[in-house]
Short mmCIF file of C-alpha atoms in Angstrom, two decimals:
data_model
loop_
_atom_site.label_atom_id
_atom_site.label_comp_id
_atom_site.label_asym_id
_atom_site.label_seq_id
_atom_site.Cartn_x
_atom_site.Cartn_y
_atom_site.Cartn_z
CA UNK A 1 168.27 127.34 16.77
CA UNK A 2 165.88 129.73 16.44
CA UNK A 3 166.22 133.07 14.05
CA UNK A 4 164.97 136.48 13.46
CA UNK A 5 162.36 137.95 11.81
CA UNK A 6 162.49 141.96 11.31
CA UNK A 7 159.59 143.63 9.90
CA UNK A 8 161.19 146.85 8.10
CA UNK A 9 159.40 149.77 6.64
CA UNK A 10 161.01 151.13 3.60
CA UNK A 11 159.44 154.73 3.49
CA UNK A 12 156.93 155.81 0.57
CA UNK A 13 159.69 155.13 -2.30
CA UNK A 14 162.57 157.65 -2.48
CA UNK A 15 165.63 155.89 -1.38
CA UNK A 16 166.18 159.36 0.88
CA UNK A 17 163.23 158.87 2.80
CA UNK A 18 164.29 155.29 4.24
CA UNK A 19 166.27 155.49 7.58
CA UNK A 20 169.79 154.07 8.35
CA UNK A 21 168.14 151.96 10.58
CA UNK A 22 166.17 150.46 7.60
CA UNK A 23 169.10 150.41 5.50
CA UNK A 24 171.01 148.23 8.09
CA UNK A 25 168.32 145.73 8.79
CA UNK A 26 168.30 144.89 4.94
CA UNK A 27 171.96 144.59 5.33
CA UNK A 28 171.88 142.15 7.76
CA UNK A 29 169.21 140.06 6.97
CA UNK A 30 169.45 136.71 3.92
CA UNK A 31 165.80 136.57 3.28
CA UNK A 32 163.35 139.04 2.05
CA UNK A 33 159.63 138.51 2.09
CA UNK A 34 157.66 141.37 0.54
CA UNK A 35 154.90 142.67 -2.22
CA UNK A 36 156.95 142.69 -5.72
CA UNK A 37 157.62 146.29 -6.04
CA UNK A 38 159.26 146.65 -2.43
CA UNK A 39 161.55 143.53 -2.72
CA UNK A 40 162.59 144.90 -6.07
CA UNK A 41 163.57 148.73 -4.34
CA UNK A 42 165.91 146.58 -2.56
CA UNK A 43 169.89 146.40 -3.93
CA UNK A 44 170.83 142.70 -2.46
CA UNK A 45 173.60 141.06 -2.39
CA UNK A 46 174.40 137.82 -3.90
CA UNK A 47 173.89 136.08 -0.70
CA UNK A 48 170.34 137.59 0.08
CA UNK A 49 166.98 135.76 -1.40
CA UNK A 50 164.44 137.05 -2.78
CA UNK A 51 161.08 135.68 -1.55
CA UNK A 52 158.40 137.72 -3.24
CA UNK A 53 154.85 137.56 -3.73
CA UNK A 54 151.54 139.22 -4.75
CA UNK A 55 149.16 141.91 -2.89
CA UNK A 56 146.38 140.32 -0.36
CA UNK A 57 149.17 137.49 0.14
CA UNK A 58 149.91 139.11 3.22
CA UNK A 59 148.96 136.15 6.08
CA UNK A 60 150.56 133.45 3.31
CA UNK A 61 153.68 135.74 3.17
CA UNK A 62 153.69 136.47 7.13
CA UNK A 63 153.58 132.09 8.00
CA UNK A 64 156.39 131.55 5.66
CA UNK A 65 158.41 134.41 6.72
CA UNK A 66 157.85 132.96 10.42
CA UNK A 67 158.98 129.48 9.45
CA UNK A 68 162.09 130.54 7.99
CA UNK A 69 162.74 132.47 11.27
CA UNK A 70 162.04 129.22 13.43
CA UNK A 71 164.79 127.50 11.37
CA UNK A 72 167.51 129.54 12.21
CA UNK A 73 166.77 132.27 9.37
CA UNK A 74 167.57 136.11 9.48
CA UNK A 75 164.97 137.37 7.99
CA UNK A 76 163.17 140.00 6.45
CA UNK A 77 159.44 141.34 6.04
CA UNK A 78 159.36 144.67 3.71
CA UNK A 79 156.78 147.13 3.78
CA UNK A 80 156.32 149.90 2.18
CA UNK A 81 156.12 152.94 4.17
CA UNK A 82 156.00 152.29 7.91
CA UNK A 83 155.36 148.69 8.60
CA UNK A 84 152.71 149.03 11.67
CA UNK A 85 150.25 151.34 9.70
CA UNK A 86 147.99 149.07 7.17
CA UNK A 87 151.08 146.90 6.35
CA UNK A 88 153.33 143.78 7.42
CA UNK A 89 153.84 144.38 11.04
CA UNK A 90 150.09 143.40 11.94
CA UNK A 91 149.80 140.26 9.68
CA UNK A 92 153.39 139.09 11.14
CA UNK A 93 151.79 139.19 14.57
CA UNK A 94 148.31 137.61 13.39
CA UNK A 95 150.78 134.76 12.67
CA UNK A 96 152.55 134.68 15.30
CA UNK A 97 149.06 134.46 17.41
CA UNK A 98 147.70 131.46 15.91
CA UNK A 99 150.59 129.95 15.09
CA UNK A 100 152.60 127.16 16.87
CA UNK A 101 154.56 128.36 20.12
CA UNK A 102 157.91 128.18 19.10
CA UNK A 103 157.01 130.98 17.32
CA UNK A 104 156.57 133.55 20.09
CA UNK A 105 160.76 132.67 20.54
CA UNK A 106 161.41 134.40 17.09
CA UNK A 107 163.67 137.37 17.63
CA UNK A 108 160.82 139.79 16.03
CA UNK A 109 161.57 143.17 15.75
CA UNK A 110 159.98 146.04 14.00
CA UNK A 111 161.64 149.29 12.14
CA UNK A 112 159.39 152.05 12.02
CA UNK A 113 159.45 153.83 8.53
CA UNK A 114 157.91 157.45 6.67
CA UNK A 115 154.37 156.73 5.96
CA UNK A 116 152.68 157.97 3.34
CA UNK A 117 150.35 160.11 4.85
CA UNK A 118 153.63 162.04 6.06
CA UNK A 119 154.65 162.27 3.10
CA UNK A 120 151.84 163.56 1.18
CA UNK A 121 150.86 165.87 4.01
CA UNK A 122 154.23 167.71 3.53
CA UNK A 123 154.13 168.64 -0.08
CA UNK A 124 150.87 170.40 0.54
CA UNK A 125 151.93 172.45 3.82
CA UNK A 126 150.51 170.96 7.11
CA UNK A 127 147.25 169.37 5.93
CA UNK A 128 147.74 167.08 9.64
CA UNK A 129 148.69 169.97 11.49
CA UNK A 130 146.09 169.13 14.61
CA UNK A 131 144.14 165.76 15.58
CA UNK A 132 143.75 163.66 12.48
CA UNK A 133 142.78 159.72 11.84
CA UNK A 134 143.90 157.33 9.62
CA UNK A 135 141.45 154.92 7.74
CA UNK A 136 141.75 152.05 5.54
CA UNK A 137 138.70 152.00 3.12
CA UNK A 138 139.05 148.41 1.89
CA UNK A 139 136.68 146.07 2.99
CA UNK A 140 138.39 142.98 2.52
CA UNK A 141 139.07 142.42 5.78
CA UNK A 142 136.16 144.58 7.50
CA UNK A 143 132.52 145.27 6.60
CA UNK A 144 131.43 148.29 4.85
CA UNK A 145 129.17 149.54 7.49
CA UNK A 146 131.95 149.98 10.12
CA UNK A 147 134.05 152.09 7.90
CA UNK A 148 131.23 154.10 7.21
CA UNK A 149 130.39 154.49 10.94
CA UNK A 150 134.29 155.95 10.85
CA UNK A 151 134.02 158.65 8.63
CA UNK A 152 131.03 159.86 9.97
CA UNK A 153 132.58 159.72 13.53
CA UNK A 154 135.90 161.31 12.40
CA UNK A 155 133.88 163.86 10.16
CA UNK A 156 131.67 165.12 12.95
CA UNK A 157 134.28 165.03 15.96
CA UNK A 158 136.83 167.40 13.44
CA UNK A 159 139.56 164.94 12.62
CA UNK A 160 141.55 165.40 9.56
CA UNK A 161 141.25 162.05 7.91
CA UNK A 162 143.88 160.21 5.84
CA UNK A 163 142.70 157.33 3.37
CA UNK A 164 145.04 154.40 2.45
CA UNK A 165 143.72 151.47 0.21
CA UNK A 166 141.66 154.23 -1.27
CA UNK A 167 140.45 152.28 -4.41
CA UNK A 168 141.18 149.08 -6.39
CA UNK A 169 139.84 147.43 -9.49
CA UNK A 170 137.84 144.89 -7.47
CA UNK A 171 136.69 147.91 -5.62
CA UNK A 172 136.05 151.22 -8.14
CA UNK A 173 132.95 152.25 -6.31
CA UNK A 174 134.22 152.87 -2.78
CA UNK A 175 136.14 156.13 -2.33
CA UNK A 176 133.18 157.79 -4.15
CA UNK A 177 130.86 156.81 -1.33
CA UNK A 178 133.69 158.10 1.18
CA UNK A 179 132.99 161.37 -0.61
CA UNK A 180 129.10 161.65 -0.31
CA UNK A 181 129.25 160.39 3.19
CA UNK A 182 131.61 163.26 3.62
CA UNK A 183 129.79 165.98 1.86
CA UNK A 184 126.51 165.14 4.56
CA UNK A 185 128.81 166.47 7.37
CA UNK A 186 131.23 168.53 5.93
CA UNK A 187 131.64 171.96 3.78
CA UNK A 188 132.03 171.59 0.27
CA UNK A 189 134.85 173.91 0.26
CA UNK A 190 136.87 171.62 2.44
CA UNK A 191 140.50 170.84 0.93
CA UNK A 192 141.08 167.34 -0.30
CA UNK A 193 144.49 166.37 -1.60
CA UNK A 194 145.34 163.34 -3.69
CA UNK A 195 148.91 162.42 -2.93
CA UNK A 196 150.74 159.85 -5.54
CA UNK A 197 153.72 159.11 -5.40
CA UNK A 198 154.85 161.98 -2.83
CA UNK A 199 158.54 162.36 -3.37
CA UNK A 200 159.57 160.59 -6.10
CA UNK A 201 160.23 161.35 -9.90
CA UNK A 202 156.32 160.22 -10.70
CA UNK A 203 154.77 162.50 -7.70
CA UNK A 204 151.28 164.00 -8.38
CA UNK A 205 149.85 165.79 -5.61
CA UNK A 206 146.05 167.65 -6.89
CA UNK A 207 144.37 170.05 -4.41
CA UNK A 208 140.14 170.08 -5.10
CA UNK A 209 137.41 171.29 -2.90
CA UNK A 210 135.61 168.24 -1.29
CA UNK A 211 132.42 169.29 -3.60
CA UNK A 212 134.75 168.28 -6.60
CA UNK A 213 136.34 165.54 -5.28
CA UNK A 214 135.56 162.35 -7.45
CA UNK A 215 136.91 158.65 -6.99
CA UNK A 216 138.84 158.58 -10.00
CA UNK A 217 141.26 161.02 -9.08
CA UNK A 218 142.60 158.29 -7.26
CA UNK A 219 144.43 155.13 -7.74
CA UNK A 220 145.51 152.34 -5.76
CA UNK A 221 149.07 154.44 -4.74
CA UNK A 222 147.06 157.42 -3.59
CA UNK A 223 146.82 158.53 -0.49
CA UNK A 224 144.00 160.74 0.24
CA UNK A 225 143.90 163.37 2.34
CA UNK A 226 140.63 165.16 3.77
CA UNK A 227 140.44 168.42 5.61
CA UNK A 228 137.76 169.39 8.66
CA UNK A 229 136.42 172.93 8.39
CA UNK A 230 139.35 174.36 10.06
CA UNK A 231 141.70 173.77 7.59
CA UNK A 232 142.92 176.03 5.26
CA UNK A 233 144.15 177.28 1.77
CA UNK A 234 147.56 179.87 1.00
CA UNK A 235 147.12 180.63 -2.35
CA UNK A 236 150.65 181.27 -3.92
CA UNK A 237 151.40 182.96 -7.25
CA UNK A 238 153.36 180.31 -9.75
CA UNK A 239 152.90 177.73 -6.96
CA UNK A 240 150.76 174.95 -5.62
CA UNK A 241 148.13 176.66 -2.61
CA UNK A 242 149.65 175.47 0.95
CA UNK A 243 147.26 173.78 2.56
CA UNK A 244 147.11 173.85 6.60
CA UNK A 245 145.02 172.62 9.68
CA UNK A 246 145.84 175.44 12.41
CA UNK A 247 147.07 173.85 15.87
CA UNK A 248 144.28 176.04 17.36
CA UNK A 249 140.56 176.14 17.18
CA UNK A 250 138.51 179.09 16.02
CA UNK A 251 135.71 179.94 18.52
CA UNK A 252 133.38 178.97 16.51
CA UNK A 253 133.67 175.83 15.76
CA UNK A 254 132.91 175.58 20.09
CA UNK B 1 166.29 188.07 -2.97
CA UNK B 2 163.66 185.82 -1.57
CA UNK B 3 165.28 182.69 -0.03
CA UNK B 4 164.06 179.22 1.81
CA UNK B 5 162.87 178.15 4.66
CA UNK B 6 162.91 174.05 5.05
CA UNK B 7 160.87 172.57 7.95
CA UNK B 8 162.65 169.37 9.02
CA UNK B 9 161.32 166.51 11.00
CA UNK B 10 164.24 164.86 12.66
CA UNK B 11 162.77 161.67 13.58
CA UNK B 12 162.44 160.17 17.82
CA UNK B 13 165.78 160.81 18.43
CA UNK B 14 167.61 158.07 17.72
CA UNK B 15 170.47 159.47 14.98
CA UNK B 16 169.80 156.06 12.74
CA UNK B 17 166.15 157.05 12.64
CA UNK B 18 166.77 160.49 10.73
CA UNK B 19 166.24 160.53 7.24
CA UNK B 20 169.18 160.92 4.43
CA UNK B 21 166.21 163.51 3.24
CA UNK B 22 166.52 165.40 6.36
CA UNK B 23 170.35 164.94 7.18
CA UNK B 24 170.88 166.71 3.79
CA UNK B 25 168.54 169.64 4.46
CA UNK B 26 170.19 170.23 7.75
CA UNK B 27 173.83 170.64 5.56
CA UNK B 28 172.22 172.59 3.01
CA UNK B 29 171.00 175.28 5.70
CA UNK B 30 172.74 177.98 7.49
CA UNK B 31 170.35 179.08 10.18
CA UNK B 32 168.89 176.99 12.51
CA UNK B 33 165.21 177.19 14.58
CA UNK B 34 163.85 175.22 16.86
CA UNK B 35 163.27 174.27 20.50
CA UNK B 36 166.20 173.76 22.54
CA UNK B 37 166.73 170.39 22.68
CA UNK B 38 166.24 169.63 19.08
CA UNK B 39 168.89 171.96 18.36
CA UNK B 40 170.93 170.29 20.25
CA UNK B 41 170.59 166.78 18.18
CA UNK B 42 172.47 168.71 15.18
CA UNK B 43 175.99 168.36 14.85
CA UNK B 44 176.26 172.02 13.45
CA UNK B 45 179.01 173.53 11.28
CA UNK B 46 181.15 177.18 12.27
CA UNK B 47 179.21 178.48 9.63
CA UNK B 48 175.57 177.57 10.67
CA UNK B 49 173.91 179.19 13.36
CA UNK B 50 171.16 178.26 16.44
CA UNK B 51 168.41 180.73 17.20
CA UNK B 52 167.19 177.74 19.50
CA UNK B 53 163.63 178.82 21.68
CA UNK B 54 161.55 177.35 24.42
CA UNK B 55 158.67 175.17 24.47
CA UNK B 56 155.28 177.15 23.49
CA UNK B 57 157.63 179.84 21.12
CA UNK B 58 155.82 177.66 18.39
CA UNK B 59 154.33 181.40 16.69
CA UNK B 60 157.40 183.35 17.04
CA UNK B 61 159.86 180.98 16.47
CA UNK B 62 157.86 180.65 12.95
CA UNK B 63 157.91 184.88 12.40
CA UNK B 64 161.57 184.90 13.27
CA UNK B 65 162.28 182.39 10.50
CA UNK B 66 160.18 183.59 8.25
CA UNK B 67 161.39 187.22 8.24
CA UNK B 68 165.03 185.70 8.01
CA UNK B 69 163.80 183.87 4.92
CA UNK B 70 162.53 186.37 3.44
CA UNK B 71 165.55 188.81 3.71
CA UNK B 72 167.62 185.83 1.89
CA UNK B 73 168.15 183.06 4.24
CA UNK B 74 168.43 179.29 3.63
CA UNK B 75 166.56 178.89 7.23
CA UNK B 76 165.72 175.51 8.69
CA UNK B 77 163.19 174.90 11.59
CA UNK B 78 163.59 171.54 12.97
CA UNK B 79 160.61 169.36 14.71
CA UNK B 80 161.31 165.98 16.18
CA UNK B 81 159.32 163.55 15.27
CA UNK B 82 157.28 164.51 11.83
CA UNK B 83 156.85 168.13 11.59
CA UNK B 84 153.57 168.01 10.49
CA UNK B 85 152.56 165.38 13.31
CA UNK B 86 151.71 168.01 16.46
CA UNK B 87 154.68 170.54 15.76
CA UNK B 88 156.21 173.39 13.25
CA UNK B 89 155.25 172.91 10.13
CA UNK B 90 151.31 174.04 11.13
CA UNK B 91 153.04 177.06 12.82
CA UNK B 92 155.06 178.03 10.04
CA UNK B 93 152.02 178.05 7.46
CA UNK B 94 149.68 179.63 10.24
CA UNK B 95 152.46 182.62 10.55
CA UNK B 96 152.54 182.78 6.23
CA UNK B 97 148.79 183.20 6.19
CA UNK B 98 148.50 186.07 8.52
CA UNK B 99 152.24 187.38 7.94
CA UNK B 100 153.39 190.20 4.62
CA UNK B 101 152.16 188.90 1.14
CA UNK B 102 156.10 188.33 0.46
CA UNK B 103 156.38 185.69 2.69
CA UNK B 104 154.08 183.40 0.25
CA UNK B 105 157.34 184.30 -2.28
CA UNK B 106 159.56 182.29 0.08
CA UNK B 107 160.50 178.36 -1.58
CA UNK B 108 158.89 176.60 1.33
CA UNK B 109 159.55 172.56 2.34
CA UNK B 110 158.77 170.26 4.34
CA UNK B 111 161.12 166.67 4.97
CA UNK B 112 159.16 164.11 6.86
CA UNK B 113 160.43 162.24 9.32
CA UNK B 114 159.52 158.95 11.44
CA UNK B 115 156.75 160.32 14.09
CA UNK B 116 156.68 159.21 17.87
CA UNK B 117 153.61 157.00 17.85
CA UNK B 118 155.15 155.15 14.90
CA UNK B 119 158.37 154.27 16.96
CA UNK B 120 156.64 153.51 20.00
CA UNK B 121 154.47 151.05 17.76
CA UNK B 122 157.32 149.34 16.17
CA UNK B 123 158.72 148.53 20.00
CA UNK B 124 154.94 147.20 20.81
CA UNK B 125 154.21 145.19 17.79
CA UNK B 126 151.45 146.30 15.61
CA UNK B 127 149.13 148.38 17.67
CA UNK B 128 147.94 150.70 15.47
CA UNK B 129 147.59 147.93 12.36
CA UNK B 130 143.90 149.42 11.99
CA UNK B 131 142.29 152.34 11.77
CA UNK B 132 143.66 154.81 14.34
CA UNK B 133 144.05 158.66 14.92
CA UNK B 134 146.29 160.93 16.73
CA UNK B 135 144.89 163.43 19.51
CA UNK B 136 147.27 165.61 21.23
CA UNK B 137 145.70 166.23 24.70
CA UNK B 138 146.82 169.91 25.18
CA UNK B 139 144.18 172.24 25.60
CA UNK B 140 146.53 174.90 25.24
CA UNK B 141 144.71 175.67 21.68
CA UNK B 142 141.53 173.64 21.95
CA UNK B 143 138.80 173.72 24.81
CA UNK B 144 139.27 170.26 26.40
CA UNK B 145 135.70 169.51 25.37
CA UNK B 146 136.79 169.03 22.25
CA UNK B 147 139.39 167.14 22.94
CA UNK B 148 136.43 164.78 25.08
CA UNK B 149 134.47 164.49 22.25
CA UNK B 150 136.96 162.97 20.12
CA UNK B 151 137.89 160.90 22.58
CA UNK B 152 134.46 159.30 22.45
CA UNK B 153 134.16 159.77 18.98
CA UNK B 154 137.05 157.58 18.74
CA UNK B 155 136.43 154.73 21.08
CA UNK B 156 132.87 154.30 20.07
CA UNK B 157 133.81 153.91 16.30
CA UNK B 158 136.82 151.41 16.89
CA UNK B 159 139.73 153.85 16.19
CA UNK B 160 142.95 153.05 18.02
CA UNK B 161 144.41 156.48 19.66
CA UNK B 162 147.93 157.64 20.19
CA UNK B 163 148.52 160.55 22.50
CA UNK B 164 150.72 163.26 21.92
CA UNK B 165 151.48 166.00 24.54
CA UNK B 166 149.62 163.36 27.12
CA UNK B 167 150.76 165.55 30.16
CA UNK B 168 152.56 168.66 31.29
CA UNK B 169 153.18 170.41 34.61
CA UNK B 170 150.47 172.75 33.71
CA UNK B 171 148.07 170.05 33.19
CA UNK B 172 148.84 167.37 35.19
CA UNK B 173 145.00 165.91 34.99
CA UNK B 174 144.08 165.69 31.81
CA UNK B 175 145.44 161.89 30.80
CA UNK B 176 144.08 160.29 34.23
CA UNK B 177 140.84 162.56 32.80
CA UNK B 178 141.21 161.04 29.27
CA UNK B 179 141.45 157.51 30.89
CA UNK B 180 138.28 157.73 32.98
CA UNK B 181 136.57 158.96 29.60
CA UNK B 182 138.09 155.84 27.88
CA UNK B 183 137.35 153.61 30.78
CA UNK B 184 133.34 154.24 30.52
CA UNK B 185 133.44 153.44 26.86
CA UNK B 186 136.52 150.51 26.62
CA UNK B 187 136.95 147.38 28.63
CA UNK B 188 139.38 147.12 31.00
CA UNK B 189 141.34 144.39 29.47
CA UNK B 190 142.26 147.30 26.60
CA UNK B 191 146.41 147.56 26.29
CA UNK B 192 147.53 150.69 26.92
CA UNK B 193 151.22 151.21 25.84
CA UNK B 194 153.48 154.19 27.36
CA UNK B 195 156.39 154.41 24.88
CA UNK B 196 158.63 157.73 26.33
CA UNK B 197 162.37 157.78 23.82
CA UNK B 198 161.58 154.76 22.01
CA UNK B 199 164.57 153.53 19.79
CA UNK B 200 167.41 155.62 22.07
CA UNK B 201 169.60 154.24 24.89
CA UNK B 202 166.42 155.23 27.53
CA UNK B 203 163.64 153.79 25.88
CA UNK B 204 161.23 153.07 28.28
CA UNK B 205 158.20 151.00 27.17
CA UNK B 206 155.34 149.75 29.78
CA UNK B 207 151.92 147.96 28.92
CA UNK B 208 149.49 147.82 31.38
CA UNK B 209 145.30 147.45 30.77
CA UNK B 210 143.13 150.60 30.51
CA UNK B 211 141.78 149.83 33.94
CA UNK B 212 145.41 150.04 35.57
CA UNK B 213 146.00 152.95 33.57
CA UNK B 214 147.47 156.23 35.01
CA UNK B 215 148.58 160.04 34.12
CA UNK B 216 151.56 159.53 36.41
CA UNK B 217 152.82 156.92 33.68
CA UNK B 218 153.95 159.05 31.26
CA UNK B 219 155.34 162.50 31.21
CA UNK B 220 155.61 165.46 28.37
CA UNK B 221 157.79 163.00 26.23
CA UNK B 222 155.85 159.77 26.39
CA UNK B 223 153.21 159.09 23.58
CA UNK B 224 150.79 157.16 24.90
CA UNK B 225 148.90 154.46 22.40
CA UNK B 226 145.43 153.01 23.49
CA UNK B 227 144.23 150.02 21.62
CA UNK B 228 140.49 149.35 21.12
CA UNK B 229 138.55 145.72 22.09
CA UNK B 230 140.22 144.15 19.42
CA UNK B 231 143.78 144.95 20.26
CA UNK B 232 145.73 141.79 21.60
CA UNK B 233 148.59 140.85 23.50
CA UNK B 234 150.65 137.66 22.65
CA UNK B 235 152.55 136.75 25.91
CA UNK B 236 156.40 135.40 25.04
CA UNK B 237 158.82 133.92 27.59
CA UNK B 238 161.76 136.41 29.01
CA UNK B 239 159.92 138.68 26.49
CA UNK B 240 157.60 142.10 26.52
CA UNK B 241 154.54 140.78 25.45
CA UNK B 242 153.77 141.85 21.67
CA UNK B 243 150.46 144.17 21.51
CA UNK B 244 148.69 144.28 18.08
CA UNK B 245 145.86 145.50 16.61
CA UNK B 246 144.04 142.93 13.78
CA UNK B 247 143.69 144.09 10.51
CA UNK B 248 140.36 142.14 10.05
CA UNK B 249 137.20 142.40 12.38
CA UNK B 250 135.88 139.87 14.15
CA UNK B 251 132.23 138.83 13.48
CA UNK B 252 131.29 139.76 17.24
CA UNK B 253 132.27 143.58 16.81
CA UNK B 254 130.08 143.84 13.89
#
């Protein structure tokens, strides 16, 4: 008999921003694979398991997930966030590719969450507001180079870009050089918004000009956001500036 | 009395896909904004009211809530999708920096909510488990040069693409356009996933190769995802195939 796997995304943290739909795939699911800190967001039930594990344990987590599914299991996959942006959804399916054929009979399904570029984006106004990117700046799993060759691609072509994975311990040095790659293409007075924790009691959002902008303002929970020249600042009095990318393009930037 | 305005992203369209966030900023408003159909999703009480506006009102649907806001309102504009992601939110702040210096005054928000390409992910796989960007293809307010040049931009460096607004009746070329573009910098073999009401009762989800790929696929409310030459397809039995996009690189790409 073979079972289900559902990879679920449970928004960036505040119970309010996770969907019904989210909601009832926990409920109906006994096993729950996940990173720590999402399994323990979760209110189970007696008759649910807990199956968690560390960060970067992600293709470990994905096979044993899997295997529980080819048994007959309902299970679970948590993200946080939405699962197919830098999460669970992707290693499940690296899995699923390599692994043994039975596999590919797994009921696999995939719930679509709030991501946290959303979420950051709309405490500071409409930072996303026209064509924007997102980009992982880890290198664990690619080569420094080729993330380099992104921002310089997204910078020049005028995409808003959003950075998840921004820094880490192993790598302090990273989001730095995002920055001076930036500042070779890009005004100084560009808006860059650290987003932590975007909607719940914790949140930190900080607005700086791209000249300021320094890796430490970060941590591993950040999202970053980075304007293109188009974007702009509201200033407010006794509130934090709105900041905006217009739908439209200014002549000229043709 | 200055009063609120709330821009609410209501999610794809399926009701369990709606945040609790956004389901409680719809009850806490009286006055209602937003293109017709959208409108029409809310299950509105005798004392709320629709001021409900065509496609391309974006600017002075924005105004009209705004000036309501100002005068006291609790106003709510309503997007699908995200409302930062392609629709009001941008408008609203666009209409605040050129509008009276009162409007700044107004308490401004703005809920989150699941965004197309994410849904039409979730019922692919993992496409977009890289680096990706959105491009919306209208050149309603952008020459479509621009809109070529991040097309390139975007294939060249690796970046998986989702397409909002792919087509319209007043621009029926411009996707077969954006897939002859694609098409000299992609290989054929690319998946290219049309995902039009993904998650409601007439989802319709097709996957066909860039170089079987055509405008007449999709229509104003598909979003259209295009993988890059290290997006894959896992075939299944009485199954959709499952398309995903690595998280690592392969040596070869490098």
């Amino acid at each position: 008999m073979t079972g289900s796997l559902t990879v679920v995304g449970l928004g960036p943290g505040n119970p309010d921003q996770m969907t019904p739909e989210a909601l009832a795939a926990v409920t109906a699911s006994t096993d729950f694979f996940g990173y720590f800190p999402y399994i323990d967001r979760l209110n189970l039930r007696a008759d649910q398991h807990r199956h968690a594990s560390d960060n970067r344990e992600e293709l470990v987590r994905a096979k044993a997930a899997l295997e529980m599914a080819a048994k007959g299991g309902k299970v679970c996959v948590v993200s946080g966030g939405d699962p197919g942006v830098f999460a669970m959804a992707a290693a499940v399916c690296e899995a699923i590719d390599d692994g043994p054929a039975e596999w590919r009979d797994i009921e696999l399904s995939v719930v679509p969450g709030v991501t946290a570029m959303l979420a950051v984006a709309a405490k500071a106004g409409a930072p996303l507001g026209h064509d924007f990117c997102a980009i992982s700046l880890s290198n664990n799993l690619k080569p420094w180079a080729i993330i380099e060759k992104r921002l310089v691609a997204a910078a020049t072509a005028g995409f808003v870009m959003a950075f998840y994975n921004p820094i880490s311990k192993a790598r302090p040095h990273q989001l730095d050089e995002a920055f001076d790659i930036l500042r070779a293409h890009l005004p100084g007075s560009v808006p860059v918004i650290f987003g932590r924790a975007a909607g719940r009691p914790d949140e930190a959002i900080r607005i700086v000009p791209l000249a300021e902008a320094e890796g430490e303002m970060a941590d591993m929970a950040t999202c970053v956001i980075v304007g293109t020249a188009e974007t702009r600042l509201i200033e407010r009095t006794d509130k934090r500036p709105i900041v905006y990318s217009p739908r439209f393009l200014r002549e000229s930037f043709q």
